[in-house]
Coordinates of C-alpha atoms and ligand atoms in Angstrom, one line a residue:
M1 CA 83.5 135.6 75.4
S2 CA 83.2 134.8 79.1
K3 CA 84.5 131.4 80.2
R4 CA 82.1 128.5 81.0
R5 CA 81.6 127.7 84.6
L6 CA 83.0 124.6 86.3
L7 CA 82.5 123.4 89.8
S8 CA 83.5 120.5 91.9
G9 CA 83.8 119.6 95.6
M10 CA 85.2 117.1 98.0
Q11 CA 84.1 116.0 101.4
P12 CA 86.5 116.7 104.3
T13 CA 86.2 113.3 105.8
G14 CA 90.0 112.7 105.8
L15 CA 93.3 113.7 104.4
L16 CA 93.6 113.4 100.6
H17 CA 95.3 110.3 99.2
L18 CA 97.0 109.4 96.0
C19 CA 93.8 108.4 94.4
N20 CA 92.1 111.7 95.2
L21 CA 95.2 113.4 93.8
E22 CA 95.6 111.4 90.5
G23 CA 91.9 110.8 90.0
A24 CA 90.6 114.3 90.7
L25 CA 92.8 117.0 92.0
S26 CA 95.5 116.8 89.2
N27 CA 92.7 117.0 86.7
W28 CA 91.2 120.1 88.4
V29 CA 94.6 121.8 88.3
K30 CA 94.6 121.3 84.5
L31 CA 91.0 122.6 84.1
Q32 CA 91.3 125.7 86.2
D33 CA 92.7 127.9 83.4
D34 CA 90.0 127.0 80.9
Y35 CA 87.0 127.7 83.0
E36 CA 85.6 130.1 85.5
A37 CA 86.2 127.5 88.2
Y38 CA 84.9 126.9 91.7
F39 CA 86.4 124.3 94.0
F40 CA 85.0 123.7 97.4
I41 CA 85.2 121.6 100.5
A42 CA 81.8 120.1 101.2
D43 CA 81.7 120.3 105.0
W44 CA 77.9 120.3 105.4
H45 CA 77.8 117.1 103.3
S46 CA 80.2 115.4 105.8
L47 CA 77.7 116.2 108.6
T48 CA 75.4 113.6 107.1
T49 CA 77.7 110.9 108.4
L50 CA 80.0 112.6 110.9
Y51 CA 77.3 114.6 112.6
D52 CA 78.7 113.8 116.0
S53 CA 82.2 115.2 115.2
P54 CA 81.8 118.6 113.6
D55 CA 85.2 119.6 115.1
L56 CA 86.8 116.7 113.2
I57 CA 85.2 118.0 110.0
A58 CA 86.6 121.5 110.6
Q59 CA 90.1 120.1 111.1
Y60 CA 89.9 118.0 107.9
A61 CA 88.4 120.9 106.0
Y62 CA 91.5 122.9 106.8
Q63 CA 93.8 120.1 105.8
V64 CA 92.0 119.4 102.6
A65 CA 92.3 123.2 101.7
I66 CA 96.0 122.8 102.2
D67 CA 96.0 119.6 100.0
F68 CA 94.1 121.6 97.3
L69 CA 96.6 124.4 97.3
A70 CA 99.7 122.1 97.6
A71 CA 98.5 120.1 94.6
G72 CA 98.4 123.3 92.5
L73 CA 95.0 124.9 92.6
D74 CA 95.8 128.5 92.1
P75 CA 93.6 131.0 94.1
D76 CA 94.2 133.6 91.4
Q77 CA 92.7 131.3 88.8
C78 CA 89.8 129.8 90.7
A79 CA 87.7 130.2 93.8
I80 CA 88.7 127.8 96.6
F81 CA 86.3 127.9 99.6
V82 CA 84.5 126.0 102.3
Q83 CA 80.8 125.3 101.6
S84 CA 79.5 126.4 104.9
A85 CA 81.1 129.9 104.4
V86 CA 78.6 130.5 101.6
K87 CA 75.1 130.3 103.1
E88 CA 73.4 130.6 99.8
H89 CA 74.0 126.8 99.3
A90 CA 71.7 126.3 102.3
E91 CA 69.0 128.6 101.1
L92 CA 69.0 127.1 97.6
H93 CA 69.0 123.6 99.2
L94 CA 65.8 124.5 101.1
L95 CA 64.0 125.9 98.1
L96 CA 65.0 123.0 95.8
S97 CA 63.9 120.5 98.5
M98 CA 60.3 121.8 98.0
V99 CA 60.3 120.6 94.3
T100 CA 62.1 117.4 94.8
P101 CA 60.0 114.3 95.1
V102 CA 61.1 112.0 98.0
S103 CA 60.8 109.0 95.7
W104 CA 63.7 110.4 93.6
L105 CA 65.9 110.5 96.7
E106 CA 65.0 107.1 98.0
R107 CA 66.2 105.6 94.7
V108 CA 69.8 107.0 95.0
P109 CA 72.2 104.1 95.4
T110 CA 74.5 105.9 97.9
Y111 CA 71.6 106.6 100.1
K112 CA 70.8 103.0 100.5
E113 CA 74.4 102.1 101.2
K114 CA 75.0 104.8 103.8
Q115 CA 71.6 104.2 105.4
A116 CA 72.6 100.6 105.9
A117 CA 76.0 101.6 107.3
L118 CA 74.5 104.1 109.8
K119 CA 72.0 101.6 111.1
A120 CA 72.7 102.1 114.8
A121 CA 71.6 105.8 114.9
G122 CA 69.1 105.4 112.1
S123 CA 69.3 107.5 109.0
S124 CA 68.6 111.3 109.0
Y125 CA 66.5 113.6 107.0
G126 CA 69.8 115.3 106.0
L127 CA 71.2 112.1 104.6
L128 CA 68.2 111.6 102.4
G129 CA 68.6 115.2 101.2
Y130 CA 72.3 114.8 100.5
P131 CA 71.8 115.0 96.7
V132 CA 69.5 118.0 97.0
L133 CA 72.3 119.9 98.8
Q134 CA 74.7 118.7 96.0
A135 CA 72.2 120.0 93.4
A136 CA 72.2 123.3 95.2
D137 CA 76.0 123.4 95.2
I138 CA 76.0 123.0 91.4
L139 CA 73.0 125.1 90.5
A140 CA 73.9 128.0 92.8
Y141 CA 76.8 128.7 90.3
K142 CA 74.8 127.6 87.2
A143 CA 77.8 125.3 86.5
D144 CA 78.1 124.0 83.0
V145 CA 80.6 121.4 83.8
V146 CA 81.2 119.2 86.9
P147 CA 84.3 117.0 86.9
V148 CA 83.5 113.9 89.0
G149 CA 84.3 110.3 89.4
R150 CA 81.9 107.6 88.2
D151 CA 80.5 107.1 91.7
Q152 CA 78.9 110.6 91.6
L153 CA 77.0 110.1 88.3
P154 CA 73.7 109.3 90.0
H155 CA 74.0 112.5 92.1
L156 CA 74.7 114.6 89.0
E157 CA 71.8 113.1 87.1
L158 CA 69.5 114.0 90.0
A159 CA 70.9 117.6 90.1
R160 CA 69.9 117.9 86.4
E161 CA 66.5 116.5 87.1
I162 CA 65.9 118.9 89.9
G163 CA 67.2 121.8 87.8
R164 CA 64.8 120.8 85.0
R165 CA 61.9 120.5 87.3
F166 CA 62.6 123.9 88.8
N167 CA 62.8 125.4 85.2
Y168 CA 59.5 123.7 84.3
L169 CA 57.8 125.2 87.3
F170 CA 59.3 128.6 87.5
G171 CA 61.0 129.5 84.2
D172 CA 64.4 128.9 82.7
I173 CA 67.0 129.7 85.3
F174 CA 69.4 126.7 85.4
P175 CA 71.5 125.5 82.6
D176 CA 71.9 121.7 82.0
C177 CA 75.1 120.7 83.7
K178 CA 77.4 118.1 82.3
A179 CA 79.5 115.6 84.1
L180 CA 83.1 115.7 83.1
M181 CA 84.2 112.1 83.7
T182 CA 87.7 111.7 85.1
Q183 CA 89.4 109.0 83.1
F184 CA 91.9 107.4 85.5
P185 CA 92.5 103.8 86.4
Q186 CA 91.6 102.8 90.0
I187 CA 94.7 103.0 92.1
P188 CA 95.1 99.9 94.3
G189 CA 95.8 100.3 98.0
M190 CA 98.3 98.2 100.0
D191 CA 95.9 95.3 100.1
G192 CA 95.1 95.4 96.4
R193 CA 91.6 96.7 96.9
K194 CA 90.7 100.2 95.6
M195 CA 92.5 102.8 97.6
S196 CA 90.1 104.3 100.1
K197 CA 90.3 106.0 103.4
S198 CA 87.7 103.6 104.7
H199 CA 89.8 100.5 103.7
S200 CA 92.8 101.9 105.7
N201 CA 95.0 101.2 102.7
A202 CA 95.7 104.6 101.5
I203 CA 98.9 106.6 100.8
Y204 CA 98.3 110.2 101.8
I205 CA 99.8 113.3 100.3
A206 CA 100.6 114.3 103.8
D207 CA 102.5 111.1 104.6
S208 CA 106.3 111.4 104.9
P209 CA 108.5 109.6 102.4
E210 CA 109.4 107.1 105.1
Q211 CA 105.7 106.4 105.9
T212 CA 105.1 106.0 102.1
Q213 CA 108.0 103.5 101.9
Q214 CA 106.7 101.6 104.9
K215 CA 103.2 101.3 103.4
I216 CA 104.5 100.3 100.0
R217 CA 106.6 97.5 101.6
L218 CA 103.3 96.1 102.9
M219 CA 101.7 95.9 99.4
F220 CA 100.4 92.6 98.1
T221 CA 102.5 91.0 95.4
D222 CA 102.5 87.8 93.4
P223 CA 102.0 85.1 96.2
N224 CA 104.0 82.6 94.2
K225 CA 107.2 84.6 94.2
L226 CA 109.0 83.5 97.4
H227 CA 112.6 84.2 96.5
R228 CA 114.4 86.9 94.7
H229 CA 115.3 84.7 91.8
D230 CA 111.7 83.4 91.3
K231 CA 110.1 84.9 88.2
G232 CA 107.3 87.3 89.4
H233 CA 104.0 87.7 87.6
K234 CA 102.0 90.9 86.9
E235 CA 98.7 89.3 87.7
G236 CA 97.5 90.1 91.2
C237 CA 100.6 92.2 92.0
A238 CA 99.5 95.6 93.4
V239 CA 103.1 96.9 93.0
Y240 CA 103.0 96.1 89.3
E241 CA 99.6 97.7 88.9
M242 CA 100.8 100.9 90.6
L243 CA 104.0 101.0 88.5
N244 CA 102.0 100.6 85.4
I245 CA 99.5 103.4 86.4
F246 CA 102.5 105.7 86.9
G247 CA 103.9 104.8 83.5
R248 CA 106.9 102.8 84.8
A249 CA 105.9 99.2 84.1
D250 CA 109.5 98.8 83.0
L251 CA 110.6 98.9 86.7
H252 CA 108.8 95.5 87.1
E253 CA 110.9 93.8 84.4
D254 CA 113.7 92.8 86.8
C255 CA 111.2 91.1 89.0
E256 CA 109.7 89.2 86.1
A257 CA 113.1 88.0 85.0
G258 CA 114.0 86.9 88.6
R259 CA 116.7 89.6 88.9
A260 CA 114.9 91.6 91.6
G261 CA 113.2 90.7 94.8
C262 CA 109.8 92.2 95.9
L263 CA 111.4 94.5 98.4
E264 CA 113.7 96.0 95.7
T265 CA 110.8 96.6 93.4
K266 CA 108.7 98.0 96.2
D267 CA 111.4 100.5 97.1
R268 CA 111.7 101.5 93.4
L269 CA 107.9 102.2 93.5
A270 CA 108.3 104.1 96.7
D271 CA 111.1 106.3 95.2
L272 CA 108.9 107.0 92.2
I273 CA 105.9 108.0 94.3
N274 CA 108.0 110.1 96.7
E275 CA 109.6 111.9 93.8
R276 CA 106.2 112.7 92.3
L277 CA 104.9 113.9 95.6
A278 CA 108.0 115.8 96.7
P279 CA 107.0 119.3 95.3
I280 CA 103.5 118.9 96.6
R281 CA 104.7 117.9 100.0
D282 CA 107.1 120.9 100.1
R283 CA 104.3 123.3 99.4
R284 CA 102.1 121.5 101.9
R285 CA 104.8 122.1 104.6
E286 CA 105.1 125.8 103.7
L287 CA 101.4 126.3 103.9
L288 CA 101.1 124.5 107.2
A289 CA 103.5 127.1 108.6
K290 CA 101.3 130.0 107.4
P291 CA 97.8 129.5 108.6
S292 CA 96.8 133.1 108.0
V293 CA 97.7 132.7 104.3
V294 CA 95.4 129.7 104.0
E295 CA 92.6 131.5 105.9
D296 CA 92.9 134.5 103.6
I297 CA 92.7 132.4 100.5
L298 CA 89.6 130.6 101.8
A299 CA 88.0 134.0 102.8
D300 CA 88.7 135.4 99.4
G301 CA 87.4 132.3 97.6
A302 CA 84.2 132.4 99.7
H303 CA 83.8 136.0 98.7
K304 CA 84.1 135.3 95.0
A305 CA 81.7 132.4 95.3
R306 CA 79.2 134.4 97.3
I307 CA 79.0 137.0 94.5
A308 CA 78.1 134.4 91.9
A309 CA 75.7 132.5 94.2
Q310 CA 73.9 135.7 95.4
Q311 CA 73.2 136.6 91.8
T312 CA 71.6 133.2 91.2
L313 CA 69.6 133.3 94.4
A314 CA 68.2 136.7 93.5
E315 CA 66.9 135.2 90.2
V316 CA 65.6 132.1 92.0
R317 CA 63.6 134.2 94.6
E318 CA 62.3 136.4 91.9
A319 CA 61.2 133.5 89.8
M320 CA 59.5 131.8 92.7
G321 CA 58.0 135.0 94.1
V322 CA 59.6 134.5 97.6
R323 CA 61.6 136.9 99.5
Ligands
LIG1 N1 79.3 114.2 96.9 C1 80.7 114.5 96.5 C2 81.6 113.4 97.0 O1 81.4 112.8 98.0 C3 81.1 115.9 97.0 C4 80.3 117.0 96.5 C5 79.4 117.7 97.2 C6 80.3 117.4 95.1 N2 78.8 118.7 96.4 C7 79.3 118.5 95.1 C8 80.9 117.1 93.9 C9 79.0 119.2 94.0 C10 80.6 117.8 92.8 C11 79.7 118.8 92.8 O2 82.6 113.2 96.3

């Protein structure tokens, strides 16, 4: 029995943070053995917003590849590659764009948000087509399963609709893909809001232990706890929330009893996080020192991906009667 196919991707718009790691990457690492898995860095997607800084996208793409590997994605188990190295994504995107009604794309919630954010330059044709490119990413591999966060569900639904419409017009080529929802509580950033690069409140895999400690010392806590011996409360305390997510709510008990000050509890949290990240950071450092190893892994991943995508594209061209 051949394994079912799984695919997912991340945009290289920055370094990966704790929320990317716990919410997605750790999950991918667990899934890579059970599926024929493809994990890629969606650099073309990042051009929809960072079109004026392609060099920045390339730098981040490399860093994200290192984050993937450091977190435990195994190039012997799965294909790890950069989207733009596999041109079949672009060809399938073009062909799918012909059968995708514009009205479907205009309804996508992320389109409306990003369009508003990009107001100065106006919004591009590429931004409107973002979900078509994502559909091409998924359908090029006939992926059965796509692990994503909740925010990606509208994109996934659209990919399925595009696949179905293609099948209806040209015959059964694409399987119905299924979202594999990642169940993980939202990690708060230093300010208590959801951790996100755009909020500047993130703890990065690539941060040093000292940077991590500094950031955690800035975290919002119970505003009514002014002194060490005041009894702290869980409600509204981002440090408690984080300890709880990492399964160590007990480390907050001294605070609640008035036996520990916020700084002490924060340093306990920093130690906990630094401990968890230590092996990943070690691997990260090793990989950074060996750029040719990373390049080889990405080339090999692109090669594996290309073989699968070329097979699908041959079927697609044949079904459509195009060259
Ligand atoms: N849009 C996804 C994100 O921003 C990234 C992505 C691109 C993706 N293509 C994909 C995710 C295909 C899953 C499958 O997170």
